PDB file of C-alpha atoms in Angstrom:
ATOM      1  CA  MET A  27     -17.820 -16.295  -1.068  1.00 55.00           C
ATOM      2  CA  THR A  28     -14.845 -16.363  -3.433  1.00 60.00           C
ATOM      3  CA  ASP A  29     -13.839 -19.776  -4.678  1.00 69.00           C
ATOM      4  CA  ASP A  30     -10.255 -20.786  -5.472  1.00 76.00           C
ATOM      5  CA  HIS A  31     -10.763 -19.963  -9.156  1.00 79.00           C
ATOM      6  CA  ASP A  32     -11.252 -16.307  -8.245  1.00 93.00           C
ATOM      7  CA  ILE A  33      -7.992 -16.069  -6.288  1.00 96.00           C
ATOM      8  CA  ASN A  34      -5.078 -14.577  -8.225  1.00 97.00           C
ATOM      9  CA  ARG A  35      -6.783 -14.542 -11.583  1.00 96.00           C
ATOM     10  CA  PRO A  36      -3.878 -13.695 -13.913  1.00 96.00           C
ATOM     11  CA  GLU A  37      -5.349 -10.491 -15.360  1.00 97.00           C
ATOM     12  CA  VAL A  38      -6.366  -9.119 -11.947  1.00 97.00           C
ATOM     13  CA  LEU A  39      -3.048 -10.074 -10.359  1.00 97.00           C
ATOM     14  CA  ALA A  40      -1.164  -8.338 -13.192  1.00 97.00           C
ATOM     15  CA  GLU A  41      -3.205  -5.170 -12.613  1.00 97.00           C
ATOM     16  CA  MET A  42      -2.559  -5.270  -8.895  1.00 98.00           C
ATOM     17  CA  ARG A  43       1.162  -5.832  -9.351  1.00 98.00           C
ATOM     18  CA  ALA A  44       1.294  -2.790 -11.632  1.00 98.00           C
ATOM     19  CA  VAL A  45      -0.627  -0.645  -9.150  1.00 98.00           C
ATOM     20  CA  PHE A  46       1.609  -1.817  -6.304  1.00 98.00           C
ATOM     21  CA  ALA A  47       4.706  -0.904  -8.344  1.00 98.00           C
ATOM     22  CA  ARG A  48       3.168   2.508  -9.048  1.00 97.00           C
ATOM     23  CA  TYR A  49       2.619   3.003  -5.318  1.00 97.00           C
ATOM     24  CA  GLU A  50       6.180   1.968  -4.453  1.00 97.00           C
ATOM     25  CA  ASP A  51       7.653   4.336  -7.055  1.00 97.00           C
ATOM     26  CA  ALA A  52       5.541   7.208  -5.723  1.00 96.00           C
ATOM     27  CA  LEU A  53       6.560   6.395  -2.149  1.00 95.00           C
ATOM     28  CA  VAL A  54      10.330   6.320  -2.655  1.00 95.00           C
ATOM     29  CA  HIS A  55      10.229   9.440  -4.863  1.00 95.00           C
ATOM     30  CA  ASN A  56       7.872  11.298  -2.501  1.00 94.00           C
ATOM     31  CA  ARG A  57       5.220  11.885  -5.175  1.00 95.00           C
ATOM     32  CA  ILE A  58       2.602  13.036  -2.703  1.00 95.00           C
ATOM     33  CA  ASP A  59      -0.154  13.674  -5.250  1.00 95.00           C
ATOM     34  CA  GLU A  60       0.264  10.169  -6.665  1.00 96.00           C
ATOM     35  CA  LEU A  61       0.210   8.638  -3.181  1.00 95.00           C
ATOM     36  CA  ASP A  62      -2.946  10.594  -2.363  1.00 94.00           C
ATOM     37  CA  ALA A  63      -4.552   9.375  -5.580  1.00 95.00           C
ATOM     38  CA  LEU A  64      -3.843   5.764  -4.615  1.00 97.00           C
ATOM     39  CA  PHE A  65      -5.589   6.022  -1.240  1.00 97.00           C
ATOM     40  CA  TRP A  66      -9.367   5.921  -0.982  1.00 97.00           C
ATOM     41  CA  PRO A  67     -10.457   9.525  -0.317  1.00 97.00           C
ATOM     42  CA  SER A  68     -12.647   8.634   2.644  1.00 97.00           C
ATOM     43  CA  ALA A  69     -12.968   9.247   6.358  1.00 98.00           C
ATOM     44  CA  HIS A  70     -12.952   5.430   6.640  1.00 98.00           C
ATOM     45  CA  THR A  71      -9.428   4.993   5.240  1.00 98.00           C
ATOM     46  CA  VAL A  72      -6.883   3.898   7.846  1.00 98.00           C
ATOM     47  CA  ARG A  73      -3.096   3.983   7.894  1.00 97.00           C
ATOM     48  CA  TYR A  74      -1.294   2.796  11.006  1.00 98.00           C
ATOM     49  CA  GLY A  75       2.407   3.638  10.814  1.00 95.00           C
ATOM     50  CA  THR A  76       5.503   3.042  12.883  1.00 93.00           C
ATOM     51  CA  ALA A  77       4.747   6.008  15.141  1.00 94.00           C
ATOM     52  CA  GLU A  78       1.313   7.254  14.115  1.00 95.00           C
ATOM     53  CA  ASN A  79      -2.286   6.086  13.825  1.00 97.00           C
ATOM     54  CA  LEU A  80      -4.045   7.888  10.996  1.00 97.00           C
ATOM     55  CA  VAL A  81      -7.781   7.573  10.493  1.00 98.00           C
ATOM     56  CA  GLY A  82      -9.325   9.324   7.523  1.00 98.00           C
ATOM     57  CA  ILE A  83      -7.809  10.602   4.299  1.00 97.00           C
ATOM     58  CA  ASP A  84      -7.280  14.101   5.734  1.00 97.00           C
ATOM     59  CA  ALA A  85      -5.012  12.745   8.483  1.00 97.00           C
ATOM     60  CA  ILE A  86      -3.131  10.588   5.957  1.00 97.00           C
ATOM     61  CA  ARG A  87      -2.618  13.544   3.616  1.00 96.00           C
ATOM     62  CA  ALA A  88      -1.411  15.784   6.456  1.00 96.00           C
ATOM     63  CA  PHE A  89       1.120  13.131   7.507  1.00 95.00           C
ATOM     64  CA  ARG A  90       2.462  12.766   3.968  1.00 93.00           C
ATOM     65  CA  ARG A  91       2.921  16.509   3.590  1.00 93.00           C
ATOM     66  CA  ALA A  92       4.711  16.859   6.944  1.00 93.00           C
ATOM     67  CA  ARG A  93       7.124  13.938   6.761  1.00 89.00           C
ATOM     68  CA  PRO A  94      10.718  14.364   5.551  1.00 85.00           C
ATOM     69  CA  SER A  95      11.187  13.808   1.837  1.00 84.00           C
ATOM     70  CA  GLN A  96      14.703  12.351   2.226  1.00 85.00           C
ATOM     71  CA  GLY A  97      15.710   8.827   3.193  1.00 85.00           C
ATOM     72  CA  LEU A  98      12.745   7.116   1.563  1.00 90.00           C
ATOM     73  CA  ALA A  99      14.743   4.679  -0.594  1.00 93.00           C
ATOM     74  CA  ARG A 100      14.267   1.047   0.325  1.00 96.00           C
ATOM     75  CA  ARG A 101      14.531  -2.481  -1.003  1.00 97.00           C
ATOM     76  CA  LEU A 102      11.548  -4.816  -0.961  1.00 98.00           C
ATOM     77  CA  ALA A 103      11.623  -8.502  -0.070  1.00 97.00           C
ATOM     78  CA  LEU A 104       9.096 -11.292   0.302  1.00 97.00           C
ATOM     79  CA  THR A 105       6.303  -9.344  -1.407  1.00 98.00           C
ATOM     80  CA  VAL A 106       3.033 -11.276  -1.534  1.00 98.00           C
ATOM     81  CA  ILE A 107       0.115  -9.885  -3.504  1.00 98.00           C
ATOM     82  CA  THR A 108      -3.137 -11.827  -3.453  1.00 98.00           C
ATOM     83  CA  THR A 109      -6.284 -10.910  -5.336  1.00 98.00           C
ATOM     84  CA  TYR A 110      -9.754 -12.143  -4.434  1.00 97.00           C
ATOM     85  CA  GLY A 111     -12.232 -11.871  -7.259  1.00 97.00           C
ATOM     86  CA  GLN A 112     -12.086  -8.769  -9.455  1.00 96.00           C
ATOM     87  CA  ASP A 113     -12.101  -5.992  -6.884  1.00 97.00           C
ATOM     88  CA  PHE A 114     -10.253  -6.911  -3.678  1.00 98.00           C
ATOM     89  CA  ALA A 115      -6.571  -7.524  -2.948  1.00 98.00           C
ATOM     90  CA  THR A 116      -3.955  -7.556  -0.232  1.00 98.00           C
ATOM     91  CA  ALA A 117      -0.290  -6.646  -0.603  1.00 98.00           C
ATOM     92  CA  MET A 118       2.288  -7.570   2.028  1.00 98.00           C
ATOM     93  CA  THR A 119       5.990  -6.857   1.846  1.00 98.00           C
ATOM     94  CA  GLU A 120       9.135  -6.491   3.877  1.00 98.00           C
ATOM     95  CA  PHE A 121      11.399  -3.515   3.279  1.00 97.00           C
ATOM     96  CA  HIS A 122      14.984  -2.725   4.152  1.00 97.00           C
ATOM     97  CA  ARG A 123      16.737   0.645   4.317  1.00 95.00           C
ATOM     98  CA  ASP A 124      20.500   1.185   4.156  1.00 93.00           C
ATOM     99  CA  GLY A 125      21.964   1.886   7.568  1.00 92.00           C
ATOM    100  CA  ASP A 126      18.954   0.497   9.436  1.00 92.00           C
ATOM    101  CA  ALA A 127      19.158  -3.064  10.754  1.00 95.00           C
ATOM    102  CA  ARG A 128      15.435  -3.191  11.411  1.00 96.00           C
ATOM    103  CA  ILE A 129      13.052  -4.984   9.069  1.00 97.00           C
ATOM    104  CA  GLY A 130      10.087  -2.975   7.873  1.00 96.00           C
ATOM    105  CA  ARG A 131       6.758  -4.606   7.194  1.00 98.00           C
ATOM    106  CA  GLN A 132       3.973  -3.119   5.125  1.00 98.00           C
ATOM    107  CA  SER A 133       0.444  -4.463   4.718  1.00 98.00           C
ATOM    108  CA  GLN A 134      -2.140  -2.952   2.413  1.00 98.00           C
ATOM    109  CA  THR A 135      -5.756  -3.732   1.661  1.00 98.00           C
ATOM    110  CA  TRP A 136      -6.838  -2.621  -1.807  1.00 98.00           C
ATOM    111  CA  VAL A 137     -10.326  -2.274  -3.293  1.00 98.00           C
ATOM    112  CA  ARG A 138     -11.193  -1.501  -6.898  1.00 98.00           C
ATOM    113  CA  PHE A 139     -13.812   1.246  -7.026  1.00 97.00           C
ATOM    114  CA  ALA A 140     -15.980   1.828 -10.078  1.00 94.00           C
ATOM    115  CA  ASP A 141     -15.214   5.541 -10.059  1.00 88.00           C
ATOM    116  CA  GLY A 142     -11.489   5.497  -9.376  1.00 78.00           C
ATOM    117  CA  GLY A 143      -9.835   2.148  -9.843  1.00 95.00           C
ATOM    118  CA  TRP A 144      -7.654   0.459  -7.242  1.00 98.00           C
ATOM    119  CA  ARG A 145      -7.304   2.313  -3.911  1.00 98.00           C
ATOM    120  CA  VAL A 146      -5.715   1.499  -0.555  1.00 98.00           C
ATOM    121  CA  VAL A 147      -8.456   1.369   2.081  1.00 98.00           C
ATOM    122  CA  ALA A 148      -6.234   0.215   4.945  1.00 98.00           C
ATOM    123  CA  ALA A 149      -2.491   0.108   5.494  1.00 98.00           C
ATOM    124  CA  HIS A 150      -0.138  -0.820   8.283  1.00 98.00           C
ATOM    125  CA  VAL A 151       3.615  -0.225   8.573  1.00 97.00           C
ATOM    126  CA  SER A 152       5.781  -1.597  11.362  1.00 97.00           C
ATOM    127  CA  LEU A 153       9.431  -2.207  12.184  1.00 96.00           C
ATOM    128  CA  ILE A 154      11.001  -5.171  13.953  1.00 96.00           C
ATOM    129  CA  ASP A 155      14.567  -5.897  14.992  1.00 94.00           C
ATOM    130  CA  GLY A 156      16.563  -7.590  12.259  1.00 83.00           C
TER     131      GLY A 156
END
């Protein structure tokens, strides 16, 4: 069990914030290879989106390659990143897109792997009325 001293250790939180920023930059600029590199390459990886349920890295990669590359810009709000120990973190954020009154919500579960660094193992994206 992780005690309170292992939650948001400054050096781990700084790493996770940097990785989250890297992910966000790749997302809004449609850097598919970078996005793929930030997801755990496993059949166990899950991404539930606003209109799709993707199980396994192959399904996630196929979705990324098929989606439109325009209209990805967004503004983040209320981002909360929490680290637990050295190798586990969650990232939650709201996002807003111009011309869309809905509020987007994104949740990610991150694990640090010895052979590849921080990777998303589960993600969820949803929209609610603003």
